[in-house]
mmCIF file of C-alpha atoms and ligand atoms in Angstrom:
data_model
loop_
_atom_site.group_PDB
_atom_site.id
_atom_site.type_symbol
_atom_site.label_atom_id
_atom_site.label_comp_id
_atom_site.label_asym_id
_atom_site.label_seq_id
_atom_site.Cartn_x
_atom_site.Cartn_y
_atom_site.Cartn_z
ATOM 1 C CA GLU A 137 -0.180 -18.933 -18.400
ATOM 2 C CA GLN A 138 0.862 -20.425 -15.109
ATOM 3 C CA ARG A 139 3.737 -19.251 -12.920
ATOM 4 C CA GLU A 140 6.895 -21.322 -12.566
ATOM 5 C CA PRO A 141 7.294 -23.542 -9.487
ATOM 6 C CA ILE A 142 8.251 -21.910 -6.200
ATOM 7 C CA GLU A 143 11.811 -23.256 -5.984
ATOM 8 C CA GLU A 144 12.915 -20.827 -8.743
ATOM 9 C CA ALA A 145 12.600 -17.814 -6.489
ATOM 10 C CA ARG A 146 13.820 -19.132 -3.198
ATOM 11 C CA PRO A 147 17.662 -18.775 -3.421
ATOM 12 C CA LYS A 148 17.320 -15.076 -4.233
ATOM 13 C CA THR A 149 16.802 -14.207 -0.488
ATOM 14 C CA PRO A 150 20.185 -13.040 0.910
ATOM 15 C CA VAL A 151 21.409 -13.227 4.443
ATOM 16 C CA LYS A 152 19.861 -10.597 6.696
ATOM 17 C CA PRO A 153 19.232 -10.123 10.404
ATOM 18 C CA MET A 154 16.411 -12.285 11.728
ATOM 19 C CA THR A 155 13.747 -10.180 13.263
ATOM 20 C CA ALA A 156 10.306 -10.861 14.700
ATOM 21 C CA THR A 157 9.027 -7.661 13.109
ATOM 22 C CA GLU A 158 8.971 -8.163 9.297
ATOM 23 C CA VAL A 159 10.939 -5.644 7.313
ATOM 24 C CA LYS A 160 9.574 -5.126 3.788
ATOM 25 C CA VAL A 161 10.331 -2.817 0.902
ATOM 26 C CA ASN A 162 8.253 -0.228 -1.063
ATOM 27 C CA VAL A 163 8.261 -0.523 -4.846
ATOM 28 C CA SER A 164 6.945 2.213 -7.166
ATOM 29 C CA ILE A 165 8.504 1.119 -10.487
ATOM 30 C CA PRO A 166 8.141 -2.544 -11.540
ATOM 31 C CA GLU A 167 11.704 -2.392 -13.047
ATOM 32 C CA ALA A 168 13.104 -1.895 -9.483
ATOM 33 C CA ALA A 169 11.726 -5.280 -8.380
ATOM 34 C CA GLU A 170 14.960 -7.166 -8.692
ATOM 35 C CA ARG A 171 16.952 -4.595 -6.766
ATOM 36 C CA ALA A 172 14.138 -4.480 -4.151
ATOM 37 C CA ALA A 173 14.155 -8.285 -3.803
ATOM 38 C CA ALA A 174 17.929 -8.316 -3.424
ATOM 39 C CA THR A 175 17.612 -6.392 -0.149
ATOM 40 C CA GLY A 176 16.301 -9.579 1.462
ATOM 41 C CA ALA A 177 13.118 -7.769 2.466
ATOM 42 C CA ASP A 178 10.326 -9.980 3.749
ATOM 43 C CA GLY A 179 8.058 -8.877 0.960
ATOM 44 C CA VAL A 180 6.682 -5.780 -0.628
ATOM 45 C CA GLY A 181 4.770 -3.603 1.847
ATOM 46 C CA LEU A 182 3.587 -1.183 -0.765
ATOM 47 C CA LEU A 183 3.587 -1.624 -4.528
ATOM 48 C CA ARG A 184 2.318 1.660 -6.006
ATOM 49 C CA ILE A 185 0.695 1.273 -9.394
ATOM 50 C CA GLU A 186 0.496 4.989 -10.207
ATOM 51 C CA HIS A 187 3.768 4.935 -12.142
ATOM 52 C CA MET A 188 2.585 1.958 -14.157
ATOM 53 C CA VAL A 189 -0.672 3.727 -15.033
ATOM 54 C CA LEU A 190 0.758 7.219 -15.623
ATOM 55 C CA SER A 191 3.456 5.816 -17.917
ATOM 56 C CA LEU A 192 0.787 4.445 -20.294
ATOM 57 C CA GLY A 193 0.244 8.017 -21.453
ATOM 58 C CA LYS A 194 -3.604 7.809 -21.306
ATOM 59 C CA THR A 195 -5.985 8.122 -18.402
ATOM 60 C CA PRO A 196 -7.760 4.879 -17.354
ATOM 61 C CA THR A 197 -11.076 6.608 -18.328
ATOM 62 C CA LYS A 198 -9.683 7.209 -21.849
ATOM 63 C CA PHE A 199 -8.632 3.573 -22.133
ATOM 64 C CA ILE A 200 -12.256 2.536 -21.422
ATOM 65 C CA GLU A 201 -13.705 5.125 -23.765
ATOM 66 C CA ASP A 202 -11.476 3.784 -26.519
ATOM 67 C CA ASN A 203 -12.727 0.211 -25.762
ATOM 68 C CA SER A 204 -9.204 -0.768 -24.864
ATOM 69 C CA GLU A 205 -9.902 -2.018 -21.364
ATOM 70 C CA ARG A 206 -8.248 -5.257 -22.212
ATOM 71 C CA ALA A 207 -4.990 -3.492 -22.953
ATOM 72 C CA TYR A 208 -5.342 -1.600 -19.704
ATOM 73 C CA ILE A 209 -5.888 -4.739 -17.641
ATOM 74 C CA GLU A 210 -3.034 -6.443 -19.429
ATOM 75 C CA GLU A 211 -0.633 -3.619 -18.554
ATOM 76 C CA LEU A 212 -1.608 -3.860 -14.902
ATOM 77 C CA VAL A 213 -1.247 -7.628 -14.881
ATOM 78 C CA ASP A 214 2.229 -7.461 -16.525
ATOM 79 C CA GLY A 215 3.513 -4.800 -14.205
ATOM 80 C CA ILE A 216 2.317 -6.446 -10.984
ATOM 81 C CA ARG A 217 3.255 -9.889 -12.158
ATOM 82 C CA GLY A 218 6.850 -8.916 -12.640
ATOM 83 C CA VAL A 219 7.107 -7.870 -8.979
ATOM 84 C CA ALA A 220 5.081 -10.808 -7.693
ATOM 85 C CA GLU A 221 7.256 -13.243 -9.615
ATOM 86 C CA GLU A 222 10.467 -11.635 -8.286
ATOM 87 C CA PHE A 223 9.350 -11.952 -4.745
ATOM 88 C CA TYR A 224 7.459 -15.181 -4.831
ATOM 89 C CA PRO A 225 6.549 -16.622 -2.334
ATOM 90 C CA ARG A 226 7.222 -13.423 -0.264
ATOM 91 C CA PRO A 227 3.991 -11.355 -0.120
ATOM 92 C CA VAL A 228 3.508 -8.347 -2.357
ATOM 93 C CA ARG A 229 0.972 -5.781 -1.218
ATOM 94 C CA VAL A 230 -0.399 -3.959 -4.179
ATOM 95 C CA ARG A 231 -2.339 -0.742 -3.636
ATOM 96 C CA SER A 232 -5.254 0.177 -5.844
ATOM 97 C CA LEU A 233 -4.827 3.359 -7.874
ATOM 98 C CA ASP A 234 -4.294 6.556 -5.953
ATOM 99 C CA ALA A 235 -3.319 9.338 -8.316
ATOM 100 C CA PRO A 236 -4.732 12.815 -7.749
ATOM 101 C CA THR A 237 -6.503 14.576 -10.687
ATOM 102 C CA ASP A 238 -3.620 16.941 -11.296
ATOM 103 C CA GLU A 239 -1.318 14.028 -12.119
ATOM 104 C CA PHE A 240 -3.764 12.620 -14.654
ATOM 105 C CA ARG A 241 -4.091 15.994 -16.404
ATOM 106 C CA GLN A 242 -0.876 15.640 -18.348
ATOM 107 C CA LEU A 243 -2.088 12.392 -20.068
ATOM 108 C CA GLU A 244 -4.223 11.849 -23.086
ATOM 109 C CA GLY A 245 -7.781 12.270 -21.822
ATOM 110 C CA GLY A 246 -6.437 14.389 -18.971
ATOM 111 C CA GLU A 247 -8.396 17.429 -20.129
ATOM 112 C CA ASP A 248 -11.532 15.670 -18.912
ATOM 113 C CA GLU A 249 -10.204 15.385 -15.381
ATOM 114 C CA PRO A 250 -12.201 17.487 -12.839
ATOM 115 C CA ARG A 251 -10.412 20.725 -11.821
ATOM 116 C CA GLU A 252 -9.918 20.885 -8.124
ATOM 117 C CA HIS A 253 -8.624 23.564 -5.774
ATOM 118 C CA ASN A 254 -7.217 20.941 -3.517
ATOM 119 C CA PRO A 255 -6.469 17.666 -5.331
ATOM 120 C CA MET A 256 -5.004 16.094 -2.183
ATOM 121 C CA LEU A 257 -8.362 16.513 -0.503
ATOM 122 C CA GLY A 258 -10.261 15.632 -3.605
ATOM 123 C CA TYR A 259 -11.033 12.898 -6.088
ATOM 124 C CA ARG A 260 -8.386 10.254 -5.451
ATOM 125 C CA GLY A 261 -7.815 6.837 -3.887
ATOM 126 C CA ILE A 262 -10.781 4.740 -2.793
ATOM 127 C CA ARG A 263 -13.133 7.737 -3.163
ATOM 128 C CA ARG A 264 -12.715 7.750 -6.852
ATOM 129 C CA SER A 265 -12.704 3.922 -7.129
ATOM 130 C CA LEU A 266 -16.030 3.695 -5.273
ATOM 131 C CA ASP A 267 -17.497 6.578 -7.302
ATOM 132 C CA LYS A 268 -16.594 4.880 -10.568
ATOM 133 C CA PRO A 269 -16.989 1.131 -10.023
ATOM 134 C CA ASP A 270 -17.172 0.484 -13.789
ATOM 135 C CA LEU A 271 -13.583 1.805 -14.040
ATOM 136 C CA PHE A 272 -12.376 0.249 -10.764
ATOM 137 C CA LYS A 273 -13.575 -3.234 -11.795
ATOM 138 C CA HIS A 274 -10.767 -3.378 -14.349
ATOM 139 C CA GLU A 275 -8.203 -3.033 -11.619
ATOM 140 C CA LEU A 276 -9.940 -5.759 -9.674
ATOM 141 C CA GLU A 277 -10.009 -7.914 -12.816
ATOM 142 C CA ALA A 278 -6.245 -7.633 -12.974
ATOM 143 C CA PHE A 279 -5.991 -8.917 -9.430
ATOM 144 C CA ARG A 280 -8.392 -11.775 -10.249
ATOM 145 C CA GLN A 281 -6.313 -12.832 -13.202
ATOM 146 C CA LEU A 282 -3.098 -12.738 -11.165
ATOM 147 C CA PHE A 283 -4.675 -15.010 -8.545
ATOM 148 C CA GLU A 284 -5.885 -17.332 -11.312
ATOM 149 C CA MET A 285 -2.272 -17.526 -12.634
ATOM 150 C CA GLY A 286 -1.107 -18.728 -9.255
ATOM 151 C CA TYR A 287 0.245 -15.460 -7.709
ATOM 152 C CA ASP A 288 -1.214 -16.212 -4.348
ATOM 153 C CA ASN A 289 1.445 -13.910 -2.787
ATOM 154 C CA VAL A 290 -0.393 -10.873 -4.102
ATOM 155 C CA GLU A 291 -2.312 -8.856 -1.447
ATOM 156 C CA ILE A 292 -4.766 -6.015 -2.068
ATOM 157 C CA MET A 293 -4.636 -2.711 -0.297
ATOM 158 C CA PHE A 294 -7.054 0.184 -0.603
ATOM 159 C CA PRO A 295 -5.868 3.778 -0.100
ATOM 160 C CA LEU A 296 -7.492 6.763 1.593
ATOM 161 C CA VAL A 297 -10.444 5.068 3.297
ATOM 162 C CA ASN A 298 -12.214 6.952 5.975
ATOM 163 C CA ASP A 299 -14.563 4.437 7.633
ATOM 164 C CA ALA A 300 -16.164 1.024 7.655
ATOM 165 C CA GLU A 301 -18.548 2.025 4.859
ATOM 166 C CA ASP A 302 -15.648 2.628 2.492
ATOM 167 C CA VAL A 303 -14.192 -0.730 3.481
ATOM 168 C CA HIS A 304 -17.453 -2.527 3.110
ATOM 169 C CA GLN A 305 -18.077 -1.145 -0.368
ATOM 170 C CA ALA A 306 -14.530 -2.017 -1.490
ATOM 171 C CA LYS A 307 -15.035 -5.536 -0.241
ATOM 172 C CA GLU A 308 -18.360 -5.885 -2.087
ATOM 173 C CA LEU A 309 -16.684 -4.797 -5.338
ATOM 174 C CA MET A 310 -13.980 -7.402 -4.780
ATOM 175 C CA ILE A 311 -16.609 -10.117 -4.488
ATOM 176 C CA GLU A 312 -18.441 -8.790 -7.603
ATOM 177 C CA ALA A 313 -15.124 -9.029 -9.497
ATOM 178 C CA GLY A 314 -14.797 -12.685 -8.552
ATOM 179 C CA ILE A 315 -12.295 -12.334 -5.754
ATOM 180 C CA ASP A 316 -12.935 -14.216 -2.489
ATOM 181 C CA PRO A 317 -11.969 -11.880 0.379
ATOM 182 C CA GLU A 318 -11.840 -14.804 2.725
ATOM 183 C CA LYS A 319 -9.150 -16.539 0.696
ATOM 184 C CA ARG A 320 -7.049 -13.405 -0.052
ATOM 185 C CA GLU A 321 -4.992 -11.116 2.144
ATOM 186 C CA TRP A 322 -6.430 -7.649 1.924
ATOM 187 C CA GLY A 323 -6.494 -4.478 3.914
ATOM 188 C CA VAL A 324 -6.468 -0.677 3.903
ATOM 189 C CA MET A 325 -4.113 2.267 4.434
ATOM 190 C CA ILE A 326 -4.514 4.394 7.495
ATOM 191 C CA GLU A 327 -3.973 7.814 6.077
ATOM 192 C CA THR A 328 -6.707 9.948 7.583
ATOM 193 C CA PRO A 329 -7.376 10.548 11.266
ATOM 194 C CA ALA A 330 -10.955 9.319 10.561
ATOM 195 C CA SER A 331 -9.664 5.893 9.494
ATOM 196 C CA ALA A 332 -7.437 5.611 12.569
ATOM 197 C CA LEU A 333 -10.398 6.401 14.803
ATOM 198 C CA ALA A 334 -12.665 3.920 12.981
ATOM 199 C CA VAL A 335 -10.278 0.950 12.899
ATOM 200 C CA ASP A 336 -12.290 -1.280 15.161
ATOM 201 C CA GLU A 337 -15.385 -0.949 12.968
ATOM 202 C CA MET A 338 -13.319 -1.386 9.817
ATOM 203 C CA ALA A 339 -11.891 -4.624 11.315
ATOM 204 C CA GLU A 340 -15.409 -5.985 11.601
ATOM 205 C CA VAL A 341 -15.722 -5.876 7.780
ATOM 206 C CA GLY A 342 -13.012 -8.575 7.773
ATOM 207 C CA LEU A 343 -9.749 -7.015 6.674
ATOM 208 C CA ASP A 344 -6.484 -8.739 7.395
ATOM 209 C CA PHE A 345 -4.198 -5.749 7.788
ATOM 210 C CA VAL A 346 -3.883 -1.974 7.974
ATOM 211 C CA SER A 347 -0.835 0.024 6.875
ATOM 212 C CA PHE A 348 0.061 3.491 8.036
ATOM 213 C CA GLY A 349 0.569 5.891 5.204
ATOM 214 C CA THR A 350 2.364 8.439 7.335
ATOM 215 C CA ASN A 351 2.916 10.839 4.432
ATOM 216 C CA ASP A 352 -0.772 11.433 4.216
ATOM 217 C CA LEU A 353 -1.617 10.728 7.864
ATOM 218 C CA THR A 354 0.756 13.504 8.867
ATOM 219 C CA GLN A 355 -0.558 15.894 6.233
ATOM 220 C CA TYR A 356 -4.130 15.401 7.319
ATOM 221 C CA THR A 357 -3.601 15.239 11.040
ATOM 222 C CA LEU A 358 -1.502 18.432 11.158
ATOM 223 C CA ALA A 359 -3.220 20.129 8.233
ATOM 224 C CA VAL A 360 0.185 20.591 6.610
ATOM 225 C CA ASP A 361 0.341 20.186 2.848
ATOM 226 C CA ARG A 362 3.073 17.602 2.222
ATOM 227 C CA ASN A 363 4.056 19.406 -0.985
ATOM 228 C CA ASN A 364 4.094 23.014 0.328
ATOM 229 C CA GLU A 365 7.597 24.194 1.187
ATOM 230 C CA ASN A 366 6.218 27.144 3.146
ATOM 231 C CA VAL A 367 5.050 24.727 5.870
ATOM 232 C CA ALA A 368 7.577 22.002 5.304
ATOM 233 C CA GLY A 369 9.145 22.763 8.671
ATOM 234 C CA ARG A 370 5.837 21.851 10.324
ATOM 235 C CA PHE A 371 5.592 18.436 8.566
ATOM 236 C CA ASP A 372 6.527 16.150 11.390
ATOM 237 C CA GLU A 373 5.649 12.475 11.249
ATOM 238 C CA LEU A 374 6.843 12.135 14.846
ATOM 239 C CA HIS A 375 4.435 14.765 16.124
ATOM 240 C CA PRO A 376 2.697 13.452 19.266
ATOM 241 C CA ALA A 377 -0.711 13.633 17.582
ATOM 242 C CA VAL A 378 0.416 11.416 14.747
ATOM 243 C CA LEU A 379 2.106 8.973 17.157
ATOM 244 C CA LYS A 380 -0.987 8.835 19.320
ATOM 245 C CA LEU A 381 -3.162 7.919 16.351
ATOM 246 C CA ILE A 382 -0.677 5.181 15.297
ATOM 247 C CA GLY A 383 -0.165 3.840 18.781
ATOM 248 C CA ASP A 384 -3.920 3.633 19.524
ATOM 249 C CA THR A 385 -4.521 1.978 16.149
ATOM 250 C CA ILE A 386 -1.842 -0.664 16.794
ATOM 251 C CA GLU A 387 -3.328 -1.410 20.207
ATOM 252 C CA THR A 388 -6.861 -1.836 18.798
ATOM 253 C CA CYS A 389 -5.593 -3.965 15.961
ATOM 254 C CA ARG A 390 -3.764 -6.239 18.340
ATOM 255 C CA GLU A 391 -6.991 -6.757 20.271
ATOM 256 C CA VAL A 392 -8.973 -7.700 17.211
ATOM 257 C CA GLY A 393 -6.212 -9.667 15.407
ATOM 258 C CA VAL A 394 -5.512 -7.309 12.520
ATOM 259 C CA LYS A 395 -1.898 -6.961 11.340
ATOM 260 C CA THR A 396 -0.310 -3.551 11.302
ATOM 261 C CA SER A 397 2.280 -2.026 9.078
ATOM 262 C CA ILE A 398 3.791 1.233 7.958
ATOM 263 C CA CYS A 399 4.666 2.183 4.381
ATOM 264 C CA GLY A 400 5.114 5.974 4.554
ATOM 265 C CA GLN A 401 8.564 7.665 4.302
ATOM 266 C CA ALA A 402 8.787 7.839 8.111
ATOM 267 C CA ALA A 403 9.397 4.064 8.176
ATOM 268 C CA SER A 404 13.061 4.730 7.585
ATOM 269 C CA LYS A 405 13.462 7.087 10.552
ATOM 270 C CA PRO A 406 15.110 5.300 13.488
ATOM 271 C CA GLN A 407 12.893 7.095 16.022
ATOM 272 C CA MET A 408 9.797 5.849 14.148
ATOM 273 C CA VAL A 409 11.201 2.341 14.009
ATOM 274 C CA GLN A 410 11.842 2.416 17.729
ATOM 275 C CA PHE A 411 8.342 3.666 18.373
ATOM 276 C CA LEU A 412 6.687 1.093 16.167
ATOM 277 C CA VAL A 413 8.654 -1.910 17.343
ATOM 278 C CA ASN A 414 7.968 -0.924 20.956
ATOM 279 C CA GLU A 415 4.257 -0.639 20.121
ATOM 280 C CA GLY A 416 4.357 -4.076 18.508
ATOM 281 C CA VAL A 417 3.792 -3.295 14.866
ATOM 282 C CA SER A 418 3.749 -6.421 12.619
ATOM 283 C CA SER A 419 5.833 -5.059 9.734
ATOM 284 C CA ILE A 420 7.788 -2.091 8.483
ATOM 285 C CA SER A 421 8.111 -1.269 4.846
ATOM 286 C CA ALA A 422 10.815 1.130 3.737
ATOM 287 C CA ASN A 423 12.298 2.424 0.497
ATOM 288 C CA ILE A 424 14.853 0.181 -1.194
ATOM 289 C CA ASP A 425 17.877 2.202 -0.037
ATOM 290 C CA ALA A 426 16.674 2.255 3.592
ATOM 291 C CA VAL A 427 15.811 -1.432 4.004
ATOM 292 C CA ARG A 428 19.239 -2.473 5.299
ATOM 293 C CA ASP A 429 19.411 0.168 8.006
ATOM 294 C CA VAL A 430 15.820 -0.586 9.042
ATOM 295 C CA GLN A 431 16.578 -4.268 9.342
ATOM 296 C CA HIS A 432 19.475 -3.488 11.654
ATOM 297 C CA GLU A 433 17.528 -0.939 13.675
ATOM 298 C CA VAL A 434 14.600 -3.342 14.166
ATOM 299 C CA LYS A 435 17.056 -6.026 15.348
ATOM 300 C CA ARG A 436 18.680 -3.596 17.786
ATOM 301 C CA VAL A 437 15.364 -2.491 19.262
ATOM 302 C CA GLU A 438 14.033 -6.041 19.531
ATOM 303 C CA GLN A 439 17.172 -7.190 21.318
ATOM 304 C CA ARG A 440 16.863 -4.311 23.818
ATOM 305 C CA LEU A 441 13.269 -5.244 24.465
ATOM 306 C CA ILE A 442 14.282 -8.830 25.212
ATOM 307 C CA LEU A 443 17.023 -7.599 27.530
ATOM 308 C CA ASP A 444 14.661 -5.233 29.297
ATOM 309 C CA SER A 445 12.150 -8.055 29.817
ATOM 310 C CA VAL A 446 14.662 -10.328 31.618
ATOM 311 C CA ARG A 447 16.124 -7.554 33.816
HETATM 312 C C1 PEP B 278 1.580 7.687 2.449
HETATM 313 O O1 PEP B 278 0.676 8.455 2.314
HETATM 314 O O2 PEP B 278 2.360 7.602 3.462
HETATM 315 C C2 PEP B 278 1.827 6.663 1.363
HETATM 316 C C3 PEP B 278 2.688 5.666 1.516
HETATM 317 O O3 PEP B 278 1.133 6.852 0.177
HETATM 318 P P1 PEP B 278 1.629 7.959 -0.866
HETATM 319 O O4 PEP B 278 2.958 8.509 -0.472
HETATM 320 O O5 PEP B 278 1.683 7.151 -2.191
HETATM 321 O O6 PEP B 278 0.528 8.958 -0.809
HETATM 322 MG MG1 MG B 279 -0.788 8.192 0.727
#
């Protein structure tokens, strides 16, 4: 089944401030795609697939055990496709699965999930994908099918990487799944201090972009559990340590030609927008309700930068 011609999607883009920094939108539920596209965002900076997967009622492992991997792949393709179609030809950055074990536990097959003291530091994101390539390959097969259908606006993003070895292994698995990393836009999230410090080596593996997941980057840099209200007052995405990691990463990425983005909640904070635009970030991806304000804030900061440069 091939996608409809490109003209169909074009008129959907409404009038919005023109900015050099792209402003994108985060999507977590495929049903929100139309509303997300109507913001005039320059694309989807983060499409989370956890909701899609958790709403199936069964763990991915259970799907495979039941020999229903085709159904699993089909669900992924359908969910992602709806968003890719809505935004075409604007890019849609899809993140591979990143659900912690405690979220899988409620599902059929969830009783087999490992019990962890600290699921946020545990078996999730790329760690799990690389540990279970036979499971991960079904996600990659969904991407392959989408490319084959003509959704060349789909981009692949891997969560919770720590170093170049993680990135290298993810790239190898893409190739094994029949995806050509040279032809596709792909990248990783910067969510651990380790990944921020290793970005030059990760770039050598050939990725196109990195995206700051400031929810996790803040949690891991400050050792503040993002879900623990006792330390919620210490959860500060604008902490100098977090900003230093982000600023240094943007600088390195600029030198090596890797695009930079943010898709954590902090993207909607005006101070973060100011910091990022000043540092020269390539794109900012915010929640649907925040896109408008971010577009205007980016415009304001860019205009001020131009004025400053001619003074
Ligand atoms: C983040 O960590 O900032 C992020 C966008 O990912 P998630 O919130 O899904 O962990
Ligand atoms: Mg995260």
